[in-house]
C-alpha cells in the first residue's frame, strides 16, 4: 500500500447516486455475495510470493520445501508478485517457483515485471500511463513467452496496484493493453490484478462506497482482466477490518457487473513501524488472520494471502513458524 498523488478531481457521471445507508455506510444496494454460503471455517486457497535476492540465490530444494509447506496447509495456488523489479531480473527465482509447482501439481500466476520508480507519484496522470504502456506490453509478451510451457502456469498477474486516485479510463486502458498483450502471447491466458482501497497506507480511509463502485465499473469495463484479488489492507491497521463490507462490497458489485471473478487477498503481516518511517512488519497474529478470513468469506471462496515466504513460511523464522503452525492446526479441524 502506498500513497498516490490525488491528481485531477474525478467525478462520476451525472444523475442520482445510490442511496447511502444510515450513518454513512455502504450504499443501500444489496451486497453481492458468493454463490454459496461461506464455510464456518474459511480457508486460504493460495498465497503470494514476493521474490527477491534470497530466492534468486537459494537452492531449488528450498523453493520445493516452501511450496510443499504451502500445499500441506491447503494452499495450492501461488501468485508471484513480480518476475522483475525496478530493472532487477528475478527470472531464476521465478523459474524455481514454476519448476517446484510443476513437480507438486500446484498452479502459478506469474507476475509481470514491475517498474514502480514513479508509479506512486505519477500514476494519476493519463500521460504517464500512456508512456508506461509500450515497454510494459513488451515485458508482458516476453515473460509469457518465457514461461508458457510450464504445466503449472495458471495466468499472468499485473503487479501495478491502484486504489482509485487516478483516471479510471486511463487506468482501465493501461490494464487492458497489458492484458491484451498476455492473451495475444498465449490465447486464453487469464489475467489478474490486486488493487486496494486505502487512500493512505495504514489508515482506514477510502473513497465512498458508491464512488468505488462507479470507479471500478469504469476500470473493469476497459481492463480485460479476469480476476480481481482485493487487498484487505488489514496488515497496516486492524481498524480496516470494520471497513471490509464498505470497500469489498462496492468492488464486488462492479466485478459482478463486468463478469470479473472476485478473490480476496488478506495481509498476513502486522506493520510494526510508524507510518512516517520505512516499512517494517512481522507475521500477523493468528486470531487476527482468522477474523480477516471470516470478514471476506461472504464475498468469495477464493482467498489468498500476502505473502507466504516473508510472513508464513515455517522455515523463515519463529514468528512465521508460529503463524503457519496455528493456521495448519486450524485447517485440520473439521467444520462444525
XYZ file of C-alpha atoms in Angstrom:
336
model
C 0.000 0.000 0.000
C 1.386 3.405 -0.968
C 0.096 6.981 -1.103
C -0.628 8.224 -4.590
C -0.944 11.838 -5.669
C -4.564 12.831 -5.835
C -4.297 14.115 -9.386
C -7.300 15.647 -11.109
C -10.678 15.784 -9.421
C -12.710 12.766 -10.531
C -16.474 12.949 -10.696
C -18.935 10.236 -11.628
C -21.440 10.757 -14.407
C -24.486 12.861 -13.632
C -27.735 11.513 -12.282
C -28.762 10.280 -8.877
C -26.277 8.192 -6.928
C -27.118 5.034 -4.957
C -28.713 5.829 -1.602
C -26.368 5.637 1.346
C -27.299 3.634 4.404
C -27.926 5.423 7.666
C -24.710 6.521 9.327
C -22.856 6.982 6.037
C -22.063 3.302 5.489
C -22.204 1.312 2.285
C -24.986 2.073 -0.215
C -28.355 0.532 0.431
C -27.897 -1.648 -2.682
C -27.685 -5.308 -1.783
C -24.248 -6.753 -1.071
C -23.009 -9.074 -3.825
C -22.226 -12.291 -2.026
C -20.685 -15.542 -3.222
C -22.950 -18.092 -4.867
C -22.840 -20.498 -1.927
C -22.952 -19.913 1.821
C -19.462 -19.348 3.288
C -17.995 -22.163 5.382
C -17.846 -21.690 9.118
C -14.093 -22.174 8.863
C -12.924 -20.303 5.729
C -9.502 -21.216 4.418
C -6.724 -19.859 2.244
C -6.592 -21.325 -1.238
C -3.223 -19.803 -2.120
C -0.638 -17.140 -1.388
C 1.560 -14.504 -2.948
C 5.336 -14.881 -3.051
C 7.383 -11.667 -3.131
C 10.617 -12.770 -4.748
C 13.968 -11.131 -4.106
C 17.678 -11.814 -3.959
C 17.189 -14.508 -1.314
C 15.038 -16.548 -3.684
C 17.390 -15.823 -6.595
C 20.350 -17.251 -4.676
C 18.821 -20.157 -2.769
C 18.942 -23.766 -3.965
C 15.900 -25.089 -5.873
C 15.255 -27.501 -2.991
C 14.417 -24.544 -0.736
C 11.620 -23.484 -3.084
C 10.318 -27.042 -3.246
C 10.227 -27.122 0.568
C 8.419 -23.756 0.687
C 5.721 -24.814 -1.771
C 5.418 -28.207 -0.072
C 4.602 -26.382 3.170
C 2.010 -24.287 1.345
C 0.371 -27.346 -0.166
C 0.336 -29.165 3.175
C -1.725 -26.255 4.562
C -4.192 -26.419 1.661
C -2.728 -23.576 -0.418
C -2.376 -24.848 -3.980
C -2.259 -21.527 -5.870
C 0.941 -19.470 -5.992
C 0.975 -15.843 -7.175
C 4.411 -14.459 -7.963
C 4.185 -10.742 -7.225
C 6.657 -9.840 -9.951
C 9.310 -11.543 -12.091
C 11.452 -8.417 -12.154
C 11.561 -5.283 -10.010
C 12.833 -1.841 -10.975
C 15.219 -3.301 -13.529
C 16.373 -6.264 -11.425
C 15.627 -9.545 -13.158
C 14.135 -12.265 -10.946
C 13.960 -14.868 -13.676
C 15.940 -17.503 -11.789
C 13.653 -17.290 -8.764
C 10.562 -17.319 -10.994
C 11.802 -20.443 -12.739
C 12.361 -22.160 -9.370
C 8.757 -21.458 -8.383
C 7.393 -22.838 -11.651
C 9.614 -25.922 -11.563
C 8.592 -26.680 -7.971
C 4.908 -26.158 -8.791
C 5.206 -28.409 -11.872
C 6.583 -31.130 -9.607
C 3.991 -30.659 -6.855
C 0.892 -30.242 -9.033
C 0.265 -26.626 -7.988
C -0.895 -23.634 -10.053
C 1.133 -20.451 -10.568
C 0.153 -16.937 -11.623
C 3.359 -15.307 -12.828
C 3.781 -11.617 -12.075
C 4.887 -9.367 -14.902
C 8.000 -7.236 -14.275
C 7.253 -4.137 -12.179
C 8.852 -0.718 -12.569
C 7.470 1.400 -9.739
C 10.091 4.158 -9.947
C 7.427 6.850 -10.445
C 4.248 4.794 -10.094
C 3.237 6.010 -6.643
C 3.575 9.696 -7.502
C 2.538 9.833 -11.167
C 0.065 7.015 -11.884
C -2.809 9.520 -11.570
C -1.614 11.024 -14.869
C -3.104 9.640 -18.118
C 0.014 10.793 -19.989
C 2.234 8.832 -17.600
C 0.129 5.693 -18.047
C 0.220 6.047 -21.826
C 4.027 6.357 -21.757
C 4.322 3.366 -19.441
C 2.217 1.131 -21.678
C 4.556 0.218 -24.603
C 7.519 -1.022 -22.521
C 5.178 -2.992 -20.279
C 3.379 -4.548 -23.251
C 6.787 -5.768 -24.455
C 7.666 -7.032 -20.966
C 4.374 -8.923 -20.691
C 4.862 -10.613 -24.058
C 8.415 -11.585 -23.105
C 7.549 -13.135 -19.742
C 4.550 -15.036 -21.123
C 6.686 -16.479 -23.916
C 9.341 -17.453 -21.379
C 7.025 -19.370 -19.018
C 4.329 -20.603 -21.416
C 5.479 -24.235 -21.499
C 5.185 -24.838 -17.756
C 2.172 -27.035 -16.920
C 1.743 -25.163 -13.645
C 1.108 -21.820 -15.388
C -2.397 -20.641 -14.466
C -2.297 -16.988 -15.503
C -0.490 -13.660 -15.527
C -0.555 -11.223 -12.616
C -0.231 -7.472 -13.286
C 1.628 -6.037 -10.255
C 0.696 -2.384 -10.824
C -1.615 -1.548 -7.899
C -4.144 1.246 -7.571
C -6.765 2.435 -5.112
C -8.909 4.822 -7.143
C -6.877 8.039 -7.179
C -6.356 8.056 -10.931
C -8.313 8.445 -14.141
C -10.419 5.267 -14.364
C -10.440 5.464 -18.172
C -6.649 5.726 -18.397
C -6.103 3.059 -15.734
C -8.545 0.722 -17.447
C -6.807 1.244 -20.784
C -3.389 0.610 -19.194
C -4.551 -2.686 -17.700
C -6.389 -3.526 -20.912
C -3.308 -3.111 -23.094
C -1.233 -5.370 -20.851
C -3.985 -7.971 -20.565
C -4.451 -7.977 -24.327
C -0.713 -8.486 -24.810
C -0.795 -11.501 -22.494
C -3.746 -13.038 -24.319
C -2.091 -12.482 -27.693
C 1.092 -14.156 -26.449
C -0.906 -17.113 -25.153
C -4.566 -17.219 -26.195
C -6.956 -17.722 -23.321
C -4.418 -16.911 -20.586
C -6.269 -15.400 -17.587
C -5.035 -12.103 -16.134
C -5.278 -10.914 -12.516
C -4.923 -7.607 -10.681
C -4.840 -6.987 -6.914
C -5.949 -3.437 -6.024
C -6.613 -1.938 -2.616
C -8.956 0.681 -1.172
C -6.944 2.584 1.447
C -6.195 6.127 0.341
C -3.216 6.198 2.694
C -1.294 3.145 3.936
C -2.057 2.168 7.497
C -5.210 4.300 7.777
C -8.801 3.014 7.480
C -9.785 5.633 4.931
C -11.219 5.050 1.465
C -13.490 6.592 -1.134
C -17.255 6.481 -0.545
C -18.679 3.088 -1.415
C -20.776 4.366 -4.338
C -17.733 6.122 -5.811
C -15.602 2.991 -5.544
C -18.314 1.026 -7.311
C -18.518 3.591 -10.124
C -14.723 3.948 -10.451
C -14.100 0.216 -10.642
C -17.013 -0.188 -13.011
C -15.257 2.139 -15.455
C -11.881 0.416 -14.987
C -13.189 -3.139 -15.340
C -15.191 -2.196 -18.409
C -11.889 -1.475 -20.182
C -9.294 -3.611 -18.380
C -9.840 -7.056 -19.985
C -8.793 -8.771 -16.742
C -10.323 -11.997 -15.479
C -9.657 -11.886 -11.720
C -9.626 -9.055 -9.184
C -7.994 -10.101 -5.888
C -8.828 -7.260 -3.496
C -6.216 -6.427 -0.825
C -7.839 -6.064 2.581
C -5.335 -3.532 3.997
C -5.558 -5.025 7.493
C -1.797 -5.514 7.767
C -1.440 -1.750 8.148
C -4.246 -1.306 10.680
C -6.710 -3.632 12.405
C -9.320 -0.873 12.053
C -9.589 -1.763 8.371
C -11.481 -4.913 9.411
C -14.507 -2.687 10.072
C -14.425 -1.348 6.501
C -14.369 -4.588 4.549
C -18.085 -4.514 3.773
C -17.803 -0.859 2.753
C -14.878 -1.458 0.393
C -15.156 -5.054 -0.795
C -18.920 -4.787 -1.121
C -18.559 -1.941 -3.623
C -15.877 -3.686 -5.645
C -17.880 -6.925 -5.634
C -20.785 -5.139 -7.301
C -18.521 -3.696 -10.005
C -16.829 -7.064 -10.584
C -20.152 -8.871 -10.910
C -21.410 -6.340 -13.433
C -18.380 -6.973 -15.660
C -18.144 -10.732 -15.086
C -14.756 -10.479 -13.363
C -14.012 -13.196 -10.794
C -13.606 -11.769 -7.296
C -10.893 -13.034 -4.972
C -9.731 -11.665 -1.625
C -6.102 -11.033 -0.709
C -5.692 -10.906 3.080
C -2.498 -9.460 4.516
C -0.590 -11.935 6.687
C 1.681 -9.284 8.188
C 1.397 -6.810 11.041
C 3.102 -3.466 10.493
C 5.454 -2.592 13.352
C 6.943 0.709 12.149
C 5.217 4.106 12.466
C 3.553 5.397 9.309
C 6.225 8.092 8.925
C 9.038 5.512 8.971
C 10.209 2.925 6.420
C 8.006 -0.144 6.306
C 8.734 -2.910 8.809
C 6.435 -5.765 9.754
C 6.190 -9.120 11.441
C 3.833 -12.041 10.972
C 0.205 -11.360 11.843
C -1.270 -12.918 14.986
C -3.365 -15.905 14.016
C -6.529 -14.664 15.730
C -6.472 -11.574 13.520
C -5.885 -13.630 10.369
C -8.859 -15.747 11.360
C -11.022 -12.609 11.620
C -9.796 -11.484 8.203
C -10.838 -14.796 6.664
C -14.266 -14.580 8.258
C -14.744 -10.998 7.038
C -14.079 -11.705 3.350
C -15.634 -15.190 3.167
C -19.175 -13.894 2.481
C -17.898 -12.463 -0.814
C -15.668 -15.198 -2.234
C -14.361 -18.700 -1.721
C -11.029 -17.775 -3.354
C -8.908 -16.279 -0.579
C -5.146 -15.810 -0.836
C -2.665 -14.097 1.483
C 0.275 -11.730 1.116
C 2.836 -13.051 1.431
C 3.853 -16.579 2.324
C 7.643 -16.509 2.070
C 8.092 -13.460 4.292
C 5.351 -13.960 6.894
C 4.134 -17.567 6.894
C 6.939 -19.840 5.705
C 7.819 -22.040 8.712
C 11.458 -22.108 7.593
C 11.750 -18.302 7.605
C 11.769 -17.695 11.361
C 9.985 -18.190 14.686
C 7.143 -15.723 14.056
C 6.453 -17.233 10.652
C 6.519 -20.748 12.083
C 4.043 -19.802 14.826
C 1.578 -18.387 12.312
C 1.987 -21.355 9.981
C 1.541 -23.900 12.763
C -1.540 -22.131 14.156
C -3.096 -21.900 10.700
C -2.260 -25.540 9.906
C -3.963 -26.676 13.102
C -6.990 -24.550 12.179
C -7.409 -26.063 8.721
C -7.134 -29.611 10.054
C -10.179 -29.104 12.266
C -13.481 -30.140 10.662
C -16.174 -27.561 10.074
C -18.739 -27.560 12.902
